[in-house]
Short mmCIF file of C-alpha atoms in Angstrom, two decimals:
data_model
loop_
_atom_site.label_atom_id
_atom_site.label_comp_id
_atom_site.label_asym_id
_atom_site.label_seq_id
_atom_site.Cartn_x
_atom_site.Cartn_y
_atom_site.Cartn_z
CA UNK P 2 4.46 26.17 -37.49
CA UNK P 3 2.58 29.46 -38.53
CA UNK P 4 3.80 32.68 -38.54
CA UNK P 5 1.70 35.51 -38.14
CA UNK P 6 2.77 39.45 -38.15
CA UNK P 7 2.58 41.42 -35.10
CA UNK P 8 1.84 44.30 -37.86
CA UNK P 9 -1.55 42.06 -39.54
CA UNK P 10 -2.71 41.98 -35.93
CA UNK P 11 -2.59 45.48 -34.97
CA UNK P 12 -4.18 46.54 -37.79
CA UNK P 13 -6.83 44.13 -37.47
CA UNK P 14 -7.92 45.08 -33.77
CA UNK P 15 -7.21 48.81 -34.97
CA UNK P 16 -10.32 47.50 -37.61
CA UNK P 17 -12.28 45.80 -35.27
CA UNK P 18 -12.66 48.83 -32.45
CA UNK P 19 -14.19 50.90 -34.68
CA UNK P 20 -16.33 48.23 -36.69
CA UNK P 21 -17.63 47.05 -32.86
CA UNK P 22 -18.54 50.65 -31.61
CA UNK P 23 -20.26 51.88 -35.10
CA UNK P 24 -22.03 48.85 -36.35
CA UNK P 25 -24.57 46.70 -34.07
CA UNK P 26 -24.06 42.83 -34.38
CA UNK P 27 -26.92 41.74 -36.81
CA UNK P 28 -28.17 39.16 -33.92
CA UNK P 29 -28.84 42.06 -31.76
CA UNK P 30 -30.47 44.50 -34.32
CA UNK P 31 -32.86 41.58 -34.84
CA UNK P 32 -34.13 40.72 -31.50
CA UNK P 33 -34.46 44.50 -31.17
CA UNK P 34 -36.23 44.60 -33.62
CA UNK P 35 -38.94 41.68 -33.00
CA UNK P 36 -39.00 43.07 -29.26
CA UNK P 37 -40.11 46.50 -31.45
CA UNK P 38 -43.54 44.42 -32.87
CA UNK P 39 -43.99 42.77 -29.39
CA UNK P 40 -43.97 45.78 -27.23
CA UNK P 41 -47.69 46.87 -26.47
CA UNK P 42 -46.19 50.10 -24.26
CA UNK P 43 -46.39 53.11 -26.61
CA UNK P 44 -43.22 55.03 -24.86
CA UNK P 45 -41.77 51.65 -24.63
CA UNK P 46 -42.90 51.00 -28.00
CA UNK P 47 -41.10 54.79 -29.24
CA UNK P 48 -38.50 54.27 -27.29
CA UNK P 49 -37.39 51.11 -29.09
CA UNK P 50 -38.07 53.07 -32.19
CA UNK P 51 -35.58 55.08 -31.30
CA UNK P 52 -32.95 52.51 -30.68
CA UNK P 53 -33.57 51.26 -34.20
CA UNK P 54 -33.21 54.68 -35.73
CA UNK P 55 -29.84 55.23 -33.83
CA UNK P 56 -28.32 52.24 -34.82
CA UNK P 57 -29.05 52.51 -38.84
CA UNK P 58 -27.67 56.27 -38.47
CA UNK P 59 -25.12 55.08 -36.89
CA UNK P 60 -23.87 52.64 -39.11
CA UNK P 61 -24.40 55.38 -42.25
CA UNK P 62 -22.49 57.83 -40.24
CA UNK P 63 -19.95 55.28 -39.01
CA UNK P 64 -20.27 57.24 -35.85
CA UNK P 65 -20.61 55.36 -32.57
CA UNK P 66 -23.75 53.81 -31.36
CA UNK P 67 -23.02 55.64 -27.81
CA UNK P 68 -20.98 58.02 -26.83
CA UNK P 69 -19.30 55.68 -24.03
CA UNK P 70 -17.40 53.89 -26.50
CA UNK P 71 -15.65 51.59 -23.36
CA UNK P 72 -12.81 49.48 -21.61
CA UNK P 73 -12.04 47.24 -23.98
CA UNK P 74 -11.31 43.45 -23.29
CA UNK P 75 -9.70 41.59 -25.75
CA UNK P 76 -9.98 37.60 -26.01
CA UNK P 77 -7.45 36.06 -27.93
CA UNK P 78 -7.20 32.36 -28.65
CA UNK P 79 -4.22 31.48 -29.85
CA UNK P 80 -3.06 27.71 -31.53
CA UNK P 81 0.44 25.93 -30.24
CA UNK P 82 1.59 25.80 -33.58
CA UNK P 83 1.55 29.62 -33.96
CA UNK P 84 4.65 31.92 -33.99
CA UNK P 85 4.09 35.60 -33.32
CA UNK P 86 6.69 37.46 -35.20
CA UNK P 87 7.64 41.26 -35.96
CA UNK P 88 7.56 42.58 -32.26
CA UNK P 89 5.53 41.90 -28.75
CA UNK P 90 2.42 40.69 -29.45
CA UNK P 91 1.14 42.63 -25.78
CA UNK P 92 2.20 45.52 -27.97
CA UNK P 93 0.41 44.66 -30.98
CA UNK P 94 -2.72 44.80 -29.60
CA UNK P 95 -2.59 47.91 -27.44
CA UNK P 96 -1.59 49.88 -30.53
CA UNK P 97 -4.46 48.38 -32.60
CA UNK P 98 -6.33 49.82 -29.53
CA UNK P 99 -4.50 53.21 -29.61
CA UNK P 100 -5.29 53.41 -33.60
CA UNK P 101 -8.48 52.34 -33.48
CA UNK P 102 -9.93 55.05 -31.01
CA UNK P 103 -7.88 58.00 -32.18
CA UNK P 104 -8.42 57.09 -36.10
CA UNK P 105 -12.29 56.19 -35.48
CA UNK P 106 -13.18 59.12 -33.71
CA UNK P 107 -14.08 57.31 -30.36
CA UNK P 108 -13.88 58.56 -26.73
CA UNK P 109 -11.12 57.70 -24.67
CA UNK P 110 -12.27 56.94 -21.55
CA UNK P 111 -9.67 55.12 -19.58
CA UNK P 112 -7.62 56.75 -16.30
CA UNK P 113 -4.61 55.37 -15.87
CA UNK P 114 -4.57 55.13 -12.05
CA UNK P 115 -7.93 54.02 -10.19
CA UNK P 116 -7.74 55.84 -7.24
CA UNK P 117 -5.32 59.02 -6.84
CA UNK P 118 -4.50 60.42 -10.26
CA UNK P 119 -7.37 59.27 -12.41
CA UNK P 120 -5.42 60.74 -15.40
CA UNK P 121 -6.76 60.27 -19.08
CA UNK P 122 -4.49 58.04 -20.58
CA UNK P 123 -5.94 59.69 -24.01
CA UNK P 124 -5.44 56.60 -26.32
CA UNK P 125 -7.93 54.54 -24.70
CA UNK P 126 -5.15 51.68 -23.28
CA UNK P 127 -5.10 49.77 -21.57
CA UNK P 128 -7.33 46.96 -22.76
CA UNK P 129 -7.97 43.84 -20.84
CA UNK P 130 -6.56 40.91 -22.56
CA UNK P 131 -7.23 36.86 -21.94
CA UNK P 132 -5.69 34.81 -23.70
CA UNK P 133 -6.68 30.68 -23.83
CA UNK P 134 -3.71 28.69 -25.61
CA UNK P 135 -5.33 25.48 -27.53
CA UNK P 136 -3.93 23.11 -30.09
CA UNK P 137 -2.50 23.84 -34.00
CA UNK P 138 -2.82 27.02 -35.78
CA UNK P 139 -5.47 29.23 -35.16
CA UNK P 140 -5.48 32.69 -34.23
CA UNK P 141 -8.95 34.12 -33.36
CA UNK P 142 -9.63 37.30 -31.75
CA UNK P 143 -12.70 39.07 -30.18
CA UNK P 144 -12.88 42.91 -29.67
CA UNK P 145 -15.27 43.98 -26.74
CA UNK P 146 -15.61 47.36 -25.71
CA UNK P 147 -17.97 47.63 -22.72
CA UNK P 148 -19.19 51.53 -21.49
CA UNK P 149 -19.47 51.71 -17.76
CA UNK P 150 -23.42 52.57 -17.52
CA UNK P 151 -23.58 48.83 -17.34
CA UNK P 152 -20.59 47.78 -16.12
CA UNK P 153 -20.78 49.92 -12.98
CA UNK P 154 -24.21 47.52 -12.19
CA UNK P 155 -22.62 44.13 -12.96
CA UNK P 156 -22.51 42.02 -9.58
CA UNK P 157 -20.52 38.86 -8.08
CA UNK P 158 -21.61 36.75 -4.90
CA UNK P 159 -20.38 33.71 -3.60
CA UNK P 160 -23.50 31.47 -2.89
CA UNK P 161 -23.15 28.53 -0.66
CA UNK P 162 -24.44 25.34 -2.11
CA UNK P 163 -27.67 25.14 -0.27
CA UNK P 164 -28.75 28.41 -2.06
CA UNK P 165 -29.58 26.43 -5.01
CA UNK P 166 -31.23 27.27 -7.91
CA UNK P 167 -33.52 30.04 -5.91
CA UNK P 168 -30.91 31.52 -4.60
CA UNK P 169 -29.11 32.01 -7.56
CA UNK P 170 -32.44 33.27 -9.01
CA UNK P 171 -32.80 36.12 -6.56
CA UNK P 172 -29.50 37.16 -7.18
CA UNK P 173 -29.93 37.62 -10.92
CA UNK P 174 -33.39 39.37 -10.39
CA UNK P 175 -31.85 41.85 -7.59
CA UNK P 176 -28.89 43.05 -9.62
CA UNK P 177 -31.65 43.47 -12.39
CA UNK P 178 -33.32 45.50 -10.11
CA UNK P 179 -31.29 47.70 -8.96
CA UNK P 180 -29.65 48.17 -12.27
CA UNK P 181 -32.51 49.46 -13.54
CA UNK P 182 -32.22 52.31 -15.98
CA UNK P 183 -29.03 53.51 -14.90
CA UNK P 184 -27.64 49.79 -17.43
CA UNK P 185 -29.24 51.59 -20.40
CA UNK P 186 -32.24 49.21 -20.87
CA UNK P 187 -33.05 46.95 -22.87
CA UNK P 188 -30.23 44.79 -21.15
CA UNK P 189 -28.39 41.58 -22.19
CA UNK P 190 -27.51 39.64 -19.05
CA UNK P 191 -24.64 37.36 -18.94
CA UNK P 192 -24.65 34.79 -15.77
CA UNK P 193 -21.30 32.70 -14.40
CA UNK P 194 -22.06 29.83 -12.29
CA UNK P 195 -19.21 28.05 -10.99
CA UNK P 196 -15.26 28.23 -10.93
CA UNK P 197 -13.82 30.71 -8.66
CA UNK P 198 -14.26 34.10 -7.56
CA UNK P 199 -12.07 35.20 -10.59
CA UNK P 200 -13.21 32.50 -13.28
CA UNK P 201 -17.17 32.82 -12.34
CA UNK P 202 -16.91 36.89 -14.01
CA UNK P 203 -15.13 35.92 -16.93
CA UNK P 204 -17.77 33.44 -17.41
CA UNK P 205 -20.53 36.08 -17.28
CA UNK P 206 -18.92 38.21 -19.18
CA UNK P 207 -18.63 35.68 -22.43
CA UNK P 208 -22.08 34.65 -21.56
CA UNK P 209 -23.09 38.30 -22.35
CA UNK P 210 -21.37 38.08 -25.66
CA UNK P 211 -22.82 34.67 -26.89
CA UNK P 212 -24.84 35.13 -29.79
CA UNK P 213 -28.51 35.70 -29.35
CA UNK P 214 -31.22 33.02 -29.69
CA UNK P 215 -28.16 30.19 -28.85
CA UNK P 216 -29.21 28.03 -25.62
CA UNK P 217 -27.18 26.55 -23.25
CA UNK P 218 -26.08 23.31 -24.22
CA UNK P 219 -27.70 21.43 -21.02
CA UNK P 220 -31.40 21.68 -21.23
CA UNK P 221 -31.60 22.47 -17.59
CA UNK P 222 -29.60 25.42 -18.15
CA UNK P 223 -31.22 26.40 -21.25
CA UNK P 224 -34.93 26.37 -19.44
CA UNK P 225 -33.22 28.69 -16.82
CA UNK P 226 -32.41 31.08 -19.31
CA UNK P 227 -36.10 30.83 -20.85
CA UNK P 228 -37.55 31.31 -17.40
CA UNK P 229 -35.59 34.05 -16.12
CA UNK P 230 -35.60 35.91 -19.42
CA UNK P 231 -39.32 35.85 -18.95
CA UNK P 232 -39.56 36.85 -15.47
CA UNK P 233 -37.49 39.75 -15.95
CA UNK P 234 -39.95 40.91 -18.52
CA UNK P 235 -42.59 40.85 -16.52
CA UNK P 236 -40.98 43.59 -13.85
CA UNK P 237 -42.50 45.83 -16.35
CA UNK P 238 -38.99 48.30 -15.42
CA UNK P 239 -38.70 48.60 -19.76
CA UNK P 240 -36.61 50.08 -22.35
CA UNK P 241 -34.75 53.55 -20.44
CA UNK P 242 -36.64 52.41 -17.35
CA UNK P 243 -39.51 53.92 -18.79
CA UNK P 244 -41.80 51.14 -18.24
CA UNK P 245 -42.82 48.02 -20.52
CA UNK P 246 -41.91 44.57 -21.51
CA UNK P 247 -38.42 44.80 -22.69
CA UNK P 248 -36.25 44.78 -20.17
CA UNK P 249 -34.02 42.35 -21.05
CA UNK P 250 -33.11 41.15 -25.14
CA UNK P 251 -31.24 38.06 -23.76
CA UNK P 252 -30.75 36.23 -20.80
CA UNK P 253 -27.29 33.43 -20.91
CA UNK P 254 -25.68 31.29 -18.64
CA UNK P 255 -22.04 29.74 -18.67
CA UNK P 256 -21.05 27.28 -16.41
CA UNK P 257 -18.21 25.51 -15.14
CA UNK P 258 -17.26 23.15 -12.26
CA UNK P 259 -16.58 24.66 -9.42
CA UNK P 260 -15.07 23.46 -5.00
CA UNK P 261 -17.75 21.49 -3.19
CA UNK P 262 -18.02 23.72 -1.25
CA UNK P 263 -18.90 26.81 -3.17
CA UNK P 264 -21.47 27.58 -5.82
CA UNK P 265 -20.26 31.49 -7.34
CA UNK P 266 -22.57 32.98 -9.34
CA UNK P 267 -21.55 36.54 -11.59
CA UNK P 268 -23.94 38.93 -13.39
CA UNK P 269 -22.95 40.63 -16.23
CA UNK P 270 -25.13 43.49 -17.06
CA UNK P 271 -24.96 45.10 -20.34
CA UNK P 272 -27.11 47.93 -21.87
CA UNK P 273 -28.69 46.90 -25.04
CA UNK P 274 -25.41 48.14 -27.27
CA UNK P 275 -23.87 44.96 -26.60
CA UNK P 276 -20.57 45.35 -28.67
CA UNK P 277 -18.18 42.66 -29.90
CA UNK P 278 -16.60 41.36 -33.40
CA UNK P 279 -14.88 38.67 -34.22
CA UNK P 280 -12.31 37.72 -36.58
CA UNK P 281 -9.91 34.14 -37.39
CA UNK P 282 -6.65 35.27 -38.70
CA UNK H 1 -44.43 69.63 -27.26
CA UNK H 2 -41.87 71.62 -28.07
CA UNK H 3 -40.44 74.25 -25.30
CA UNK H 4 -37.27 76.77 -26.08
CA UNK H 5 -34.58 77.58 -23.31
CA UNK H 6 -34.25 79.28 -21.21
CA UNK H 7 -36.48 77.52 -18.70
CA UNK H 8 -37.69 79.40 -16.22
CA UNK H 9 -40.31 78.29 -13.37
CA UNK H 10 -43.11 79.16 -15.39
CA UNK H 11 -42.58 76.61 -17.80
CA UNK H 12 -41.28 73.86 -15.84
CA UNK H 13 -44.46 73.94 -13.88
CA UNK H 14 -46.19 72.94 -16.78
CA UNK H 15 -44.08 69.67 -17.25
CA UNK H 16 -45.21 66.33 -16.13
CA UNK H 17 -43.63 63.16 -15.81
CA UNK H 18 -44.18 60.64 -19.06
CA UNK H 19 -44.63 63.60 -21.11
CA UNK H 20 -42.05 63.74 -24.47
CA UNK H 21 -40.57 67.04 -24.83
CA UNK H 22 -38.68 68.62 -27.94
CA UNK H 23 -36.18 70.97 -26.62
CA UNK H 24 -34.38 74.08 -28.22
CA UNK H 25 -32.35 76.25 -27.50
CA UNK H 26 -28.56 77.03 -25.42
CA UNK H 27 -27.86 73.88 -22.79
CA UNK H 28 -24.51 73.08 -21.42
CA UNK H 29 -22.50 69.59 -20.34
CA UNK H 30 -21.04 68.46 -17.77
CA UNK H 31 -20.32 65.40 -15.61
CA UNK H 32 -18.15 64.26 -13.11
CA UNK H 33 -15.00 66.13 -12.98
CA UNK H 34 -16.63 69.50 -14.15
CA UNK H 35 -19.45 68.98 -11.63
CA UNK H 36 -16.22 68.41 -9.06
CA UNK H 37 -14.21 71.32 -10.17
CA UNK H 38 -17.49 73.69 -10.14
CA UNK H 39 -18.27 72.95 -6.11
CA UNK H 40 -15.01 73.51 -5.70
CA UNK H 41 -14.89 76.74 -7.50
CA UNK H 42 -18.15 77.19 -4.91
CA UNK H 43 -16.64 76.44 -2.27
CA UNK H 44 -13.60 78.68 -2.47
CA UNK H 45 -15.87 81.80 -3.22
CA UNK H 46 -15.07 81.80 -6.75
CA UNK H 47 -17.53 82.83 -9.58
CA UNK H 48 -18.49 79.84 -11.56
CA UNK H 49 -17.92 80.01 -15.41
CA UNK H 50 -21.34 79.97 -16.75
CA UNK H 51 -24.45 81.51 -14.81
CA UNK H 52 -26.83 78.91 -13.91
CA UNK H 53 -29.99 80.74 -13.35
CA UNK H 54 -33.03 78.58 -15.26
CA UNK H 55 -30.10 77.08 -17.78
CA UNK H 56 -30.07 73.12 -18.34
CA UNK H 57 -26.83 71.23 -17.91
CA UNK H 58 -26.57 68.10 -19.89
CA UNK H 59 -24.67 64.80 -18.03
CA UNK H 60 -22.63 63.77 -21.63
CA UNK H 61 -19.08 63.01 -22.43
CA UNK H 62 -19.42 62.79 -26.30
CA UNK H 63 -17.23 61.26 -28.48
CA UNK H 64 -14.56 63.54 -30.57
CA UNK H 65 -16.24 65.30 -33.81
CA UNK H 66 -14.93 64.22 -37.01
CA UNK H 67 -13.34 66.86 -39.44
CA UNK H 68 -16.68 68.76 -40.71
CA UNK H 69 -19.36 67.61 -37.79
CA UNK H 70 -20.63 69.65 -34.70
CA UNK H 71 -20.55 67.19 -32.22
CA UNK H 72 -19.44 63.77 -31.75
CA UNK H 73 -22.03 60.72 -30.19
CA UNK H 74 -23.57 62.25 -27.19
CA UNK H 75 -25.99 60.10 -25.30
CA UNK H 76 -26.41 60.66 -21.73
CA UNK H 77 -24.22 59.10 -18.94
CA UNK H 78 -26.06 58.11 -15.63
CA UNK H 79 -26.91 60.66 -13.84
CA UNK H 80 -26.94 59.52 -10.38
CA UNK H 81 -23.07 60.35 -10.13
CA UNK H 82 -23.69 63.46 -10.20
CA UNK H 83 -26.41 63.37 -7.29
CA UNK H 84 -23.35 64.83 -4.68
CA UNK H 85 -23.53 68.28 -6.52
CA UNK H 86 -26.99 68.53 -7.74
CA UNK H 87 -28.91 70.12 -5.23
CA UNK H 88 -26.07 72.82 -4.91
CA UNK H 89 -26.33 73.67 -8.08
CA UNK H 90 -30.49 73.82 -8.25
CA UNK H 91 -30.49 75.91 -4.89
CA UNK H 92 -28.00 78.47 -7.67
CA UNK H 93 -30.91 78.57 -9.81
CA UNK H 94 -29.95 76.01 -12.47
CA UNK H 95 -33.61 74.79 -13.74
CA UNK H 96 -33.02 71.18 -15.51
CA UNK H 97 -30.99 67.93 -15.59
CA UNK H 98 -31.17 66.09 -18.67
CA UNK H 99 -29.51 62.34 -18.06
CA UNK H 100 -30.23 58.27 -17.52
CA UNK H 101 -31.06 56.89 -14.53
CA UNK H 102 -32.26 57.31 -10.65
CA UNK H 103 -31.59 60.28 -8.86
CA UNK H 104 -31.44 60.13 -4.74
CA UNK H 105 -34.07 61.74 -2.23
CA UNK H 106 -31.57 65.45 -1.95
CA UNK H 107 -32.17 65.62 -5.53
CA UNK H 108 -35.78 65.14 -5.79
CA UNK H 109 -36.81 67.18 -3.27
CA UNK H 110 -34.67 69.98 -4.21
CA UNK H 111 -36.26 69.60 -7.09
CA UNK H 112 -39.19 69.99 -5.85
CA UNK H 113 -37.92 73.11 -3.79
CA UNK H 114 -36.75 75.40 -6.25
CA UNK H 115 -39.39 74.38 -9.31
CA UNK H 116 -36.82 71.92 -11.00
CA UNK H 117 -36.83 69.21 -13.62
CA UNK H 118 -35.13 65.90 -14.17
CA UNK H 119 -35.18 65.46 -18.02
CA UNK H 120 -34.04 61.87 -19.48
CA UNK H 121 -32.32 61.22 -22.68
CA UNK H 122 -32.23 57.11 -24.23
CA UNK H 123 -29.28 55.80 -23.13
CA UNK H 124 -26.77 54.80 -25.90
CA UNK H 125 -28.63 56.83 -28.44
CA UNK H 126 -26.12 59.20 -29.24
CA UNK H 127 -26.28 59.00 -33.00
CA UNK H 128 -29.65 60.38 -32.73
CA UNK H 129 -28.62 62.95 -30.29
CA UNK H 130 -25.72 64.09 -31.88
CA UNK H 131 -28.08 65.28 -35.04
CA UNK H 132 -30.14 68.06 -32.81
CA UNK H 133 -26.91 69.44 -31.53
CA UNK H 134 -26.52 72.48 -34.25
CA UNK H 135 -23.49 73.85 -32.31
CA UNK H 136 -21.06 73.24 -29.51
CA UNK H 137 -18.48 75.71 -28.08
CA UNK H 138 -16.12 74.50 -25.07
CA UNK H 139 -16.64 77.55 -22.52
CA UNK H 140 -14.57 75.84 -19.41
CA UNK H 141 -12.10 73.09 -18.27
CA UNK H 142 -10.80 72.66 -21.88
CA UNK H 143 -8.28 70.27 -20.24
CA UNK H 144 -10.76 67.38 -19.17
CA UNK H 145 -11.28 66.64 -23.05
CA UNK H 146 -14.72 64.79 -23.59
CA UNK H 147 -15.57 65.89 -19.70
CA UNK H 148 -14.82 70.05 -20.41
CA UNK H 149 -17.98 72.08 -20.17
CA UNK H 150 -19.41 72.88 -23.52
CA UNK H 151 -22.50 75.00 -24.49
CA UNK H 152 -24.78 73.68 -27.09
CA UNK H 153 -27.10 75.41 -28.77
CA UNK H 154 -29.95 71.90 -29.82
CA UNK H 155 -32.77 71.53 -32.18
CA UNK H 156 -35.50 69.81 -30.76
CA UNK H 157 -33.58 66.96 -28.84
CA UNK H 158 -35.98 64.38 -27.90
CA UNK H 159 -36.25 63.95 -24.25
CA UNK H 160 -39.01 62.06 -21.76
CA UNK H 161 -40.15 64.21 -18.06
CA UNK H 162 -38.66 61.88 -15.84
CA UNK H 163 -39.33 63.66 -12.62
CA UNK H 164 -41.19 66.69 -11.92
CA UNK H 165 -41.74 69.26 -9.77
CA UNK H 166 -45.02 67.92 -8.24
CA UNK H 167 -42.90 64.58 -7.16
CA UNK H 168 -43.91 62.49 -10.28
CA UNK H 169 -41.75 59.97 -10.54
CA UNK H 170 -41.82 58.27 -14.32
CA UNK H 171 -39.52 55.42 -13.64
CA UNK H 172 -42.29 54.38 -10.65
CA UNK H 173 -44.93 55.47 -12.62
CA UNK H 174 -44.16 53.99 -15.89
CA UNK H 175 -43.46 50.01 -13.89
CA UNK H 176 -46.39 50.20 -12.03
CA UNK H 177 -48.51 51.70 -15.35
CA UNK H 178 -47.22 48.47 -17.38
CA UNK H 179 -47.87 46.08 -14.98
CA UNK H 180 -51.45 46.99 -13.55
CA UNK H 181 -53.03 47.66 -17.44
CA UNK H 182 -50.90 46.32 -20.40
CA UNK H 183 -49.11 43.54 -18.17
CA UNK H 184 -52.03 41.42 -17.61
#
């Protein structure tokens, strides 16, 4: 049995909030930047520039990358063996949350009811949390804060199995589509197949977060996401929607097994701040 | 090119989409719940707080400032939310919208109308942003925090013609321009 301290763990995510909104992952900055020497479109070329440019000042500023500094989800894996003590661990991490966007100068963003009151809740909480139990003693947690340009054009549809692989296809392109340059081009898609209606988005959604250049272990899957990556490209739509090749930086799939009869398929759309850290207490 | 506030028909005329423009001078923010609170200011007969005639409101909710800094990150938020207010507020006289994103048919031909502009920031580049804003002052709805209307007074802030006054659409334009010469 391992103890860990609701205290280490608050301070951690507190950490981790700011870290993920002022610093972009190092996978990212470099498949902007070889998208940079690709691009043949001068505004799209400039525009890229400019993405570069943001994200070093940025990071010397430790100001945030973009002003819509998100919902946060929260994935925490967490071993058998391991006993949470020193308070509520649902606590813990909503005050790492609180700490980290009031201390790190970020915007708080979340409304407390959807509908009626739409009231700042002015610490940024509540995040989303998942949480996947496994075996022994490890305790590893992933900080994702997600602005709404993007998620407001992330899609879900329930194909039927005779769609197939086209149909699926369309989908992806359509939501691409019509997300446009409202998502904050570049993009980094995450597709769900499979599951349910509720497992098939979480699926997209850690598909968007997968680090870039890693395939899909099936090689089926993996040409999909070298195909579609490609074809996206060539819509010509561009960084800002300004026209040019990059369109998309990275183009995932996760899978799962899903009814017979029912093939869901999820799109997770995110602009080209794709924000998440990582950290194994 | 570099063009100063206030804008006034003259020089939006000259404008076209594609073209990068530096801009100076006094803009102000807004987005959703000022936009809300300002038609409904309208629509009660009210005066609004700030005059819009040939002034440029900016769609941004920026992050807090830090002790010692102007203004927080401040990249633009898409602007078609704010598409059920906009051609109100162009028929007033306001001259530009600087934002991200497609606007709907009202807005485009009321821009076309009254001599507007649709002016487009890069998404998620408020870093960059944030460094031409030289001053910010919070002149109404205090109480909706990163969504209160401030007035900035910029430093040539980057921005791309996104939609003019002749109908020029760049986010058509630009597609189509990749695809028939550098996409083959």
């Amino acid at each position: 049995m391992r103890e860990i301290n609701c205290q280490l763990i608050t301070t951690t995510i507190k950490d981790m909030c700011i870290q993920a909104n002022c610093h972009l992952p190092s996978d990212l900055q470099q498949r902007i930047t070889a998208f940079h020497q690709a691009e043949d479109y001068s505004l799209a070329k400039d525009t890229l520039q400019v993405l570069i440019d943001n994200a070093t000042l940025a990071k010397e500023k430790r100001m945030p990358i973009c002003q819509d500094t998100g919902m946060v989800t929260i994935y925490i894996t967490i071993g058998q063996e391991v006993h949470i003590v020193g308070g509520s661990l649902e606590q813990a991490i909503q005050q790492g949350v609180r700490e980290g966007y009031e201390e790190g100068y970020l915007r708080k963003s979340i409304v407390s009811d959807p509908v009626f009151d739409r009231k700042n809740t002015f610490d940024n909480t509540p995040a989303v949390i998942h949480y996947t139990l496994v075996e022994g003693e490890r305790f590893d947690i992933q900080v994702v804060p997600k602005g709404f340009g993007s998620e407001n054009m992330s899609q879900v549809k329930m194909c039927k199995p005779s769609d197939g692989i086209e149909g699926i296809q369309a989908f992806v392109y359509d939501v691409v589509k019509s997300a446009g340059p409202n998502a904050c081009p570049p993009m980094v898609i995450g597709v769900g197949i499979g599951g349910t209606f509720d497992k098939v988005t979480q699926l997209a959604k850690k598909a968007m977060i997968r680090t870039i250049g890693s395939n899909h272990p099936d090689e089926r899957y993996a040409l999909l996401e070298k195909q579609w990556l490609e074809a996206i490209n060539g819509m010509g739509i561009g960084p800002a929607g300004y026209g040019g090749k990059t369109t998309a930086l990275a183009l995932h799939i996760e899978t799962f097994p899903t009814h017979i009869a029912g093939m869901p398929v999820a799109v997770s759309i995110c602009c080209h701040v794709a924000r998440h850290t990582e950290v194994s207490l | 090119m570099k063009i100063q506030t206030p804008l006034t028909k003259e020089k939006i005329k000259n404008l076209k989409a594609g073209q990068t423009i530096y801009l100076s001078g006094t803009i102000y923010t807004g987005r959703d719940s000022a936009h809300k609170r300002l038609k409904e200011l309208y629509d009660q007969g009210l005066d609004l707080p700030i005059d819009l005639e040939d002034q440029v409101i900016y769609y941004v909710g920026p992050t807090p400032s830090k002790p010692g800094e102007v203004f927080g990150s401040g990249g633009p938020t898409t602007s078609g939310r704010m598409d059920a207010y906009a051609p109100l507020f162009i028929s007033l006289g306001m001259r530009a919208m600087i934002g991200k994103g497609y606007r709907n048919e009202e807005v485009k031909k009321a821009i076309q109308e009254h001599t507007g502009v649709y002016l487009g920031a890069i998404g998620g580049a408020g870093a960059i942003i944030s460094s031409c804003v030289k001053s910010a002052t919070v002149v109404a709805f205090e109480d909706l925090g990163p969504e209160a209307i401030r007035c900035l007074e910029i430093e040539d802030m980057p921005l791309v013609v996104l939609f003019d006054s002749d109908g020029n659409d760049q986010y058509e334009f630009g597609k189509n321009d990749y695809l028939n010469n550098k996409g083959k």
